[in-house]
mmCIF file of C-alpha atoms in Angstrom:
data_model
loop_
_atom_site.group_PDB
_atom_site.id
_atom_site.type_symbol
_atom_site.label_atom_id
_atom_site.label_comp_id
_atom_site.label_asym_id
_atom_site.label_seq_id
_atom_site.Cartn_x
_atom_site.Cartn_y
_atom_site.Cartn_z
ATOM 1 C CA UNK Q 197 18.550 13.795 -4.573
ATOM 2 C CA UNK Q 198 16.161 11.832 -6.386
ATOM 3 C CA UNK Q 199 16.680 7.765 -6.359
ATOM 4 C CA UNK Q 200 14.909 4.842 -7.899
ATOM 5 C CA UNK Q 201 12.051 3.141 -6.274
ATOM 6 C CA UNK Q 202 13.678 -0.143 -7.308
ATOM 7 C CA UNK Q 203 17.457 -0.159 -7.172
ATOM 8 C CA UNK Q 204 18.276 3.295 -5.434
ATOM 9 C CA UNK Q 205 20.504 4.447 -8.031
ATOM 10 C CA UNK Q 206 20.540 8.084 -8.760
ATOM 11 C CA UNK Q 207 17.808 9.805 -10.998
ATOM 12 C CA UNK Q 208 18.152 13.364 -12.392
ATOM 13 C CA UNK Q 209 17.162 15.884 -10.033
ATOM 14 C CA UNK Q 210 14.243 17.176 -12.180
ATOM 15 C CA UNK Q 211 13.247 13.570 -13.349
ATOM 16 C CA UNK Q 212 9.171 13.402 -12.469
ATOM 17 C CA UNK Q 213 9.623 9.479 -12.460
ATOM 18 C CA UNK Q 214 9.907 7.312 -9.130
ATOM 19 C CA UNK Q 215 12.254 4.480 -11.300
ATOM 20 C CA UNK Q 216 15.106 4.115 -13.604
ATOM 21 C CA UNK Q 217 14.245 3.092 -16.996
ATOM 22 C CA UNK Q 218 15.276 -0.456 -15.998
ATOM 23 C CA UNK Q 219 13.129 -0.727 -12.799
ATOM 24 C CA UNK Q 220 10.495 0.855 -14.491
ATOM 25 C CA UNK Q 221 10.326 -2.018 -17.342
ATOM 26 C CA UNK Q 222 10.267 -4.815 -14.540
ATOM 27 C CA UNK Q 223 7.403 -2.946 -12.361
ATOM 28 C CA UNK Q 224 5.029 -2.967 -15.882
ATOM 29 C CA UNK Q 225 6.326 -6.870 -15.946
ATOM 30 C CA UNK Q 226 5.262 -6.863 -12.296
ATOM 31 C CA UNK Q 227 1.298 -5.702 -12.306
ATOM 32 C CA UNK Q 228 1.200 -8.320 -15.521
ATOM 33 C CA UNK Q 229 1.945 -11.330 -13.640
ATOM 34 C CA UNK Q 230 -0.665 -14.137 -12.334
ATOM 35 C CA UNK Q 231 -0.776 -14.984 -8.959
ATOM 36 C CA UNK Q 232 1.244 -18.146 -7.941
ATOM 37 C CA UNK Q 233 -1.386 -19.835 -5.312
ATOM 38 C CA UNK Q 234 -4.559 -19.515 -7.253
ATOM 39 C CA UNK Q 235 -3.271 -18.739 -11.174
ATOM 40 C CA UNK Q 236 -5.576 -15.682 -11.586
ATOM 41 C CA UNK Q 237 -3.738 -12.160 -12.972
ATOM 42 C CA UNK Q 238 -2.680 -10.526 -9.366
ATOM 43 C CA UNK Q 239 -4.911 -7.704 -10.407
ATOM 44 C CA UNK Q 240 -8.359 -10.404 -9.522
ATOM 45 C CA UNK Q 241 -6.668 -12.526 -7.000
ATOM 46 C CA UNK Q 242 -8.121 -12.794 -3.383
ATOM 47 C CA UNK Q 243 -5.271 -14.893 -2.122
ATOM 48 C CA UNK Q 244 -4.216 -14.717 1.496
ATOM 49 C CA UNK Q 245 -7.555 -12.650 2.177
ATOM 50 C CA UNK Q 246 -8.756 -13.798 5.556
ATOM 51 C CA UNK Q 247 -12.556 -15.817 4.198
ATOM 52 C CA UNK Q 248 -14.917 -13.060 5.892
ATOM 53 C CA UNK Q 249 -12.970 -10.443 4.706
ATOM 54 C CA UNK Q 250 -15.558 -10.187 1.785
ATOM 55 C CA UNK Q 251 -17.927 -9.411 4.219
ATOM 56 C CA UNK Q 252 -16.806 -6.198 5.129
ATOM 57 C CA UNK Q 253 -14.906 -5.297 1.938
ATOM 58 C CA UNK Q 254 -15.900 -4.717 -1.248
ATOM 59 C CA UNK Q 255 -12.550 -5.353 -3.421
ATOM 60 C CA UNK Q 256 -9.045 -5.726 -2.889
ATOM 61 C CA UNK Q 257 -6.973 -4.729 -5.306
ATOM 62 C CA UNK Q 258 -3.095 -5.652 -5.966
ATOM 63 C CA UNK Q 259 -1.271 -3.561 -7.971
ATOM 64 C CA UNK Q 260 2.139 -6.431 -7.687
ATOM 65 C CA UNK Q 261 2.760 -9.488 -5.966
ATOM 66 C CA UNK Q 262 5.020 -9.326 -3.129
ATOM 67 C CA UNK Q 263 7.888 -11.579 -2.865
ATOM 68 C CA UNK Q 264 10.587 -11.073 -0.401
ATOM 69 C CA UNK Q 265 13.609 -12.100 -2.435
ATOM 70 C CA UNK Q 266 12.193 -9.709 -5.216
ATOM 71 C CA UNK Q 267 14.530 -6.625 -4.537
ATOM 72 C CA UNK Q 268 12.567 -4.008 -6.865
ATOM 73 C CA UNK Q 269 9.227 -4.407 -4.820
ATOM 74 C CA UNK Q 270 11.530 -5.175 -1.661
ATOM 75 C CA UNK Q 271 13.215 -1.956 -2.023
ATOM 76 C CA UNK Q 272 10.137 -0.140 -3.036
ATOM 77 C CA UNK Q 273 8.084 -0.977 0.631
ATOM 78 C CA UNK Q 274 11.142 -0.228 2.115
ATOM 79 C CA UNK Q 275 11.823 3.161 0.562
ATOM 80 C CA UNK Q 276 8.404 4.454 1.268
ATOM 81 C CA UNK Q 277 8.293 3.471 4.908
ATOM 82 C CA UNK Q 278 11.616 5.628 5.555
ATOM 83 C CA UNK Q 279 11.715 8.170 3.253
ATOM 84 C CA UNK Q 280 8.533 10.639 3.366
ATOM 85 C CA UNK Q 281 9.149 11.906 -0.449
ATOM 86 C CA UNK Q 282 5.831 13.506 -2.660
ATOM 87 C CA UNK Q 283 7.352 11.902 -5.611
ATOM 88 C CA UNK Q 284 7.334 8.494 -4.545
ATOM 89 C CA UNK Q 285 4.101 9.162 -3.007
ATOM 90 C CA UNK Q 286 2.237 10.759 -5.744
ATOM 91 C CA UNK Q 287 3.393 7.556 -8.047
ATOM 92 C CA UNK Q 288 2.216 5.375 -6.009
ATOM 93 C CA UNK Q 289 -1.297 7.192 -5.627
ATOM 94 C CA UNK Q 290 -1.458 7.424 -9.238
ATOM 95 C CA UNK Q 291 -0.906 3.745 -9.642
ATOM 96 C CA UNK Q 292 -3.646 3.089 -7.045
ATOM 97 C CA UNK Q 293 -6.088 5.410 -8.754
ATOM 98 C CA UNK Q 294 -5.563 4.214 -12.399
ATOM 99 C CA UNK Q 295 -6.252 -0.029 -10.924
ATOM 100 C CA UNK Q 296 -8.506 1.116 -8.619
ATOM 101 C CA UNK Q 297 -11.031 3.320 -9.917
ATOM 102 C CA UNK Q 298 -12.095 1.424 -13.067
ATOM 103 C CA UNK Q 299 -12.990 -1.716 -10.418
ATOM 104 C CA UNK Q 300 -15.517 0.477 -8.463
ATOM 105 C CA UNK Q 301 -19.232 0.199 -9.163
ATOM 106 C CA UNK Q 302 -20.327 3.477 -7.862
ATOM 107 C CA UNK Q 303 -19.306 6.977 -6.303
ATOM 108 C CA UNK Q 304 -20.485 5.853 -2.706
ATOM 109 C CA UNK Q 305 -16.895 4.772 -1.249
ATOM 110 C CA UNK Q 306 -14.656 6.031 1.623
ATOM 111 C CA UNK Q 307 -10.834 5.724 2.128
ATOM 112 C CA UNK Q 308 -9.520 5.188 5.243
ATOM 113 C CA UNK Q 309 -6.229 3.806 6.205
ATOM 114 C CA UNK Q 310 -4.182 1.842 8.831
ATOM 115 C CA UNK Q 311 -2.541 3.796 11.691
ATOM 116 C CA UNK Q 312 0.554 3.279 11.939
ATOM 117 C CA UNK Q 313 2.737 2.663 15.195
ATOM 118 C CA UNK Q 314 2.918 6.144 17.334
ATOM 119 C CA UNK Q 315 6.201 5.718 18.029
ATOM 120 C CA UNK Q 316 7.615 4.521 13.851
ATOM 121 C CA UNK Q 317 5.522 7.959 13.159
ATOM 122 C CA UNK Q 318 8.206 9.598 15.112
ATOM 123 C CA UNK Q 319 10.943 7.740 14.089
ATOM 124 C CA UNK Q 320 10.130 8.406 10.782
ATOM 125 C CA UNK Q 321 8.241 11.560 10.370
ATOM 126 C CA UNK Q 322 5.363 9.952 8.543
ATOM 127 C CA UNK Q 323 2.776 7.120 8.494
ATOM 128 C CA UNK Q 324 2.975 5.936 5.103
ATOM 129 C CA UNK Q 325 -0.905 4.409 4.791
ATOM 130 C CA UNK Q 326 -1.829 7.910 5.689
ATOM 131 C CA UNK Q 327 -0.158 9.039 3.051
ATOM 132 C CA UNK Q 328 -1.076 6.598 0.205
ATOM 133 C CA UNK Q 329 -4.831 7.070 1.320
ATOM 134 C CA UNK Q 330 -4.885 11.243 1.426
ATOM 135 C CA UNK Q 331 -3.421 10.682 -2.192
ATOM 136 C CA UNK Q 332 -5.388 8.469 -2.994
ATOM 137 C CA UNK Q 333 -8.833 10.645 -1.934
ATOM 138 C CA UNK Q 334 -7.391 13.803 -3.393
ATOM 139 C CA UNK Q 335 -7.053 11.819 -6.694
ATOM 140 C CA UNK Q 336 -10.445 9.614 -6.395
ATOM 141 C CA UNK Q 337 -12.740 12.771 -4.853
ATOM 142 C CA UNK Q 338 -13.947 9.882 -2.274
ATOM 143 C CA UNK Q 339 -13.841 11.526 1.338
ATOM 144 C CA UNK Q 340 -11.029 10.667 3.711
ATOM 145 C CA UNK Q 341 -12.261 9.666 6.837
ATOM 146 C CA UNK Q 342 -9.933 9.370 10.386
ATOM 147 C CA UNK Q 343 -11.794 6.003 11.550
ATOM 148 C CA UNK Q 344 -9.496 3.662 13.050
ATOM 149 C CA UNK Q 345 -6.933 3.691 16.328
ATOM 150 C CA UNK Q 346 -3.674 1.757 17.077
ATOM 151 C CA UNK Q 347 -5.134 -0.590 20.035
ATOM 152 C CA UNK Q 348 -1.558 -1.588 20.260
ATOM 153 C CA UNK Q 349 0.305 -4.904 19.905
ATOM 154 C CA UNK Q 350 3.313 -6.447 18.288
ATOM 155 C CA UNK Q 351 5.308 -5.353 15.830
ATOM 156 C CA UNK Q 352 3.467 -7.553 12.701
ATOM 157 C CA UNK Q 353 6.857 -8.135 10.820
ATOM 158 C CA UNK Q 354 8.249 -10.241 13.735
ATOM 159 C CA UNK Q 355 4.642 -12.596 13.498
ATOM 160 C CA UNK Q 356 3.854 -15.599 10.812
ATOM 161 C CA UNK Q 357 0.872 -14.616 8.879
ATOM 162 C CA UNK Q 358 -1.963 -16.433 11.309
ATOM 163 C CA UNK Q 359 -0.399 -14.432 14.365
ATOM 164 C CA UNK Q 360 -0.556 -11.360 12.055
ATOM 165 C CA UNK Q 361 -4.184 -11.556 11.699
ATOM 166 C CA UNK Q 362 -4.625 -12.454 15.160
ATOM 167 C CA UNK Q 363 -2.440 -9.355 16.303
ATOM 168 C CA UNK Q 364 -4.285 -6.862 13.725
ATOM 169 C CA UNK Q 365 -8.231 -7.772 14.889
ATOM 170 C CA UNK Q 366 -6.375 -6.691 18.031
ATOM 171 C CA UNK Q 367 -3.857 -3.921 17.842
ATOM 172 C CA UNK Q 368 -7.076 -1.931 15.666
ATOM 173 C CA UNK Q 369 -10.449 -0.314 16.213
ATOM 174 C CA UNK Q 370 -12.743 1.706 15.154
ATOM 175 C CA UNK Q 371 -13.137 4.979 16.665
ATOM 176 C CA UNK Q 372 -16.439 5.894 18.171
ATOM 177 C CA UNK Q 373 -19.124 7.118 15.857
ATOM 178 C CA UNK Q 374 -17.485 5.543 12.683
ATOM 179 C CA UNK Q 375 -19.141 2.016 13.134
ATOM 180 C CA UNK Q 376 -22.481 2.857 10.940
ATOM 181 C CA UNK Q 377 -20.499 4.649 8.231
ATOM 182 C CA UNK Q 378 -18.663 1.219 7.544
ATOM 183 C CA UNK Q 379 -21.263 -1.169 7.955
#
């Protein structure tokens, strides 16, 4: 059956919503909140964005603010990295689309996304990047492109943030004939 994003308490079977009414209020309170490091609303903050990122991104866009002793967003990156359900998938597109699209300047975008370890895949049955990005191009009508490879590497949630950027330039690459399209 169905269960909250936030708190994993039972929905109705044929209830279309990904929260409880209760979780629900506290994500709205969630995408309204300012950034802690750099006081801008999370929706315009660039904090923790590696400096050159900029150079090879356009915009980064934060729907919340993650916070690891906040159980609703906790629970809701948890959920969606075991549990390959549409529903929570197809809110979380939506949210995506309705931040993202008004912040893009033109129609001449791609969405890629982040592979995620072969062997989690399996575990799991899913890669949940893949999933938010396919969404998130069916929504959008930008094209869905296949670009990068998992070089390897460490698991990231065992690293401090500096040894997670290190480990990511590593662990991914872009596949062969992809390099131009980015650039």
């Amino acid at each position: 059956p169905p269960v909250c994003l936030g708190c994993e308490e039972l929905l109705d079977y044929w209830d279309e919503s990904a929260f409880c009414e209760e979780c629900k209020k506290k994500w709205e309170e969630h995408k309204e909140e300012y950034c802690r490091k750099c006081g801008q609303p999370i929706k315009e903050c660039w904090c923790g964005v590696p400096d050159n990122i900029g150079e090879i991104v356009d915009a980064e866009v934060h729907l919340v603010q993650y916070d690891k002793t906040e159980s609703i967003i906790k629970n809701l990156l948890f959920i969606i990295k075991r549990k390959n359900r549409d529903s929570y998938f197809n809110f979380l597109c939506y949210e995506m689309y309705n931040e993202l699209l008004p912040r893009l300047k033109d129609d001449d975008y791609v969405v890629t996304s982040v592979p995620r370890n072969p062997k989690t895949v399996r575990y799991y049955g899913h890669d949940q990047a893949l999933c938010l990005a396919k969404g998130f191009s069916a929504l959008s009508g930008f094209e869905y492109i296949d670009c990068l490879f998992n070089a390897g590497g460490e698991r990231q949630k065992t690293l401090t943030r500096k040894q997670r950027e290190v480990n990511a330039a590593q662990s991914y690459k872009i596949k062969a004939g992809y390099t131009s399209i980015l650039k």
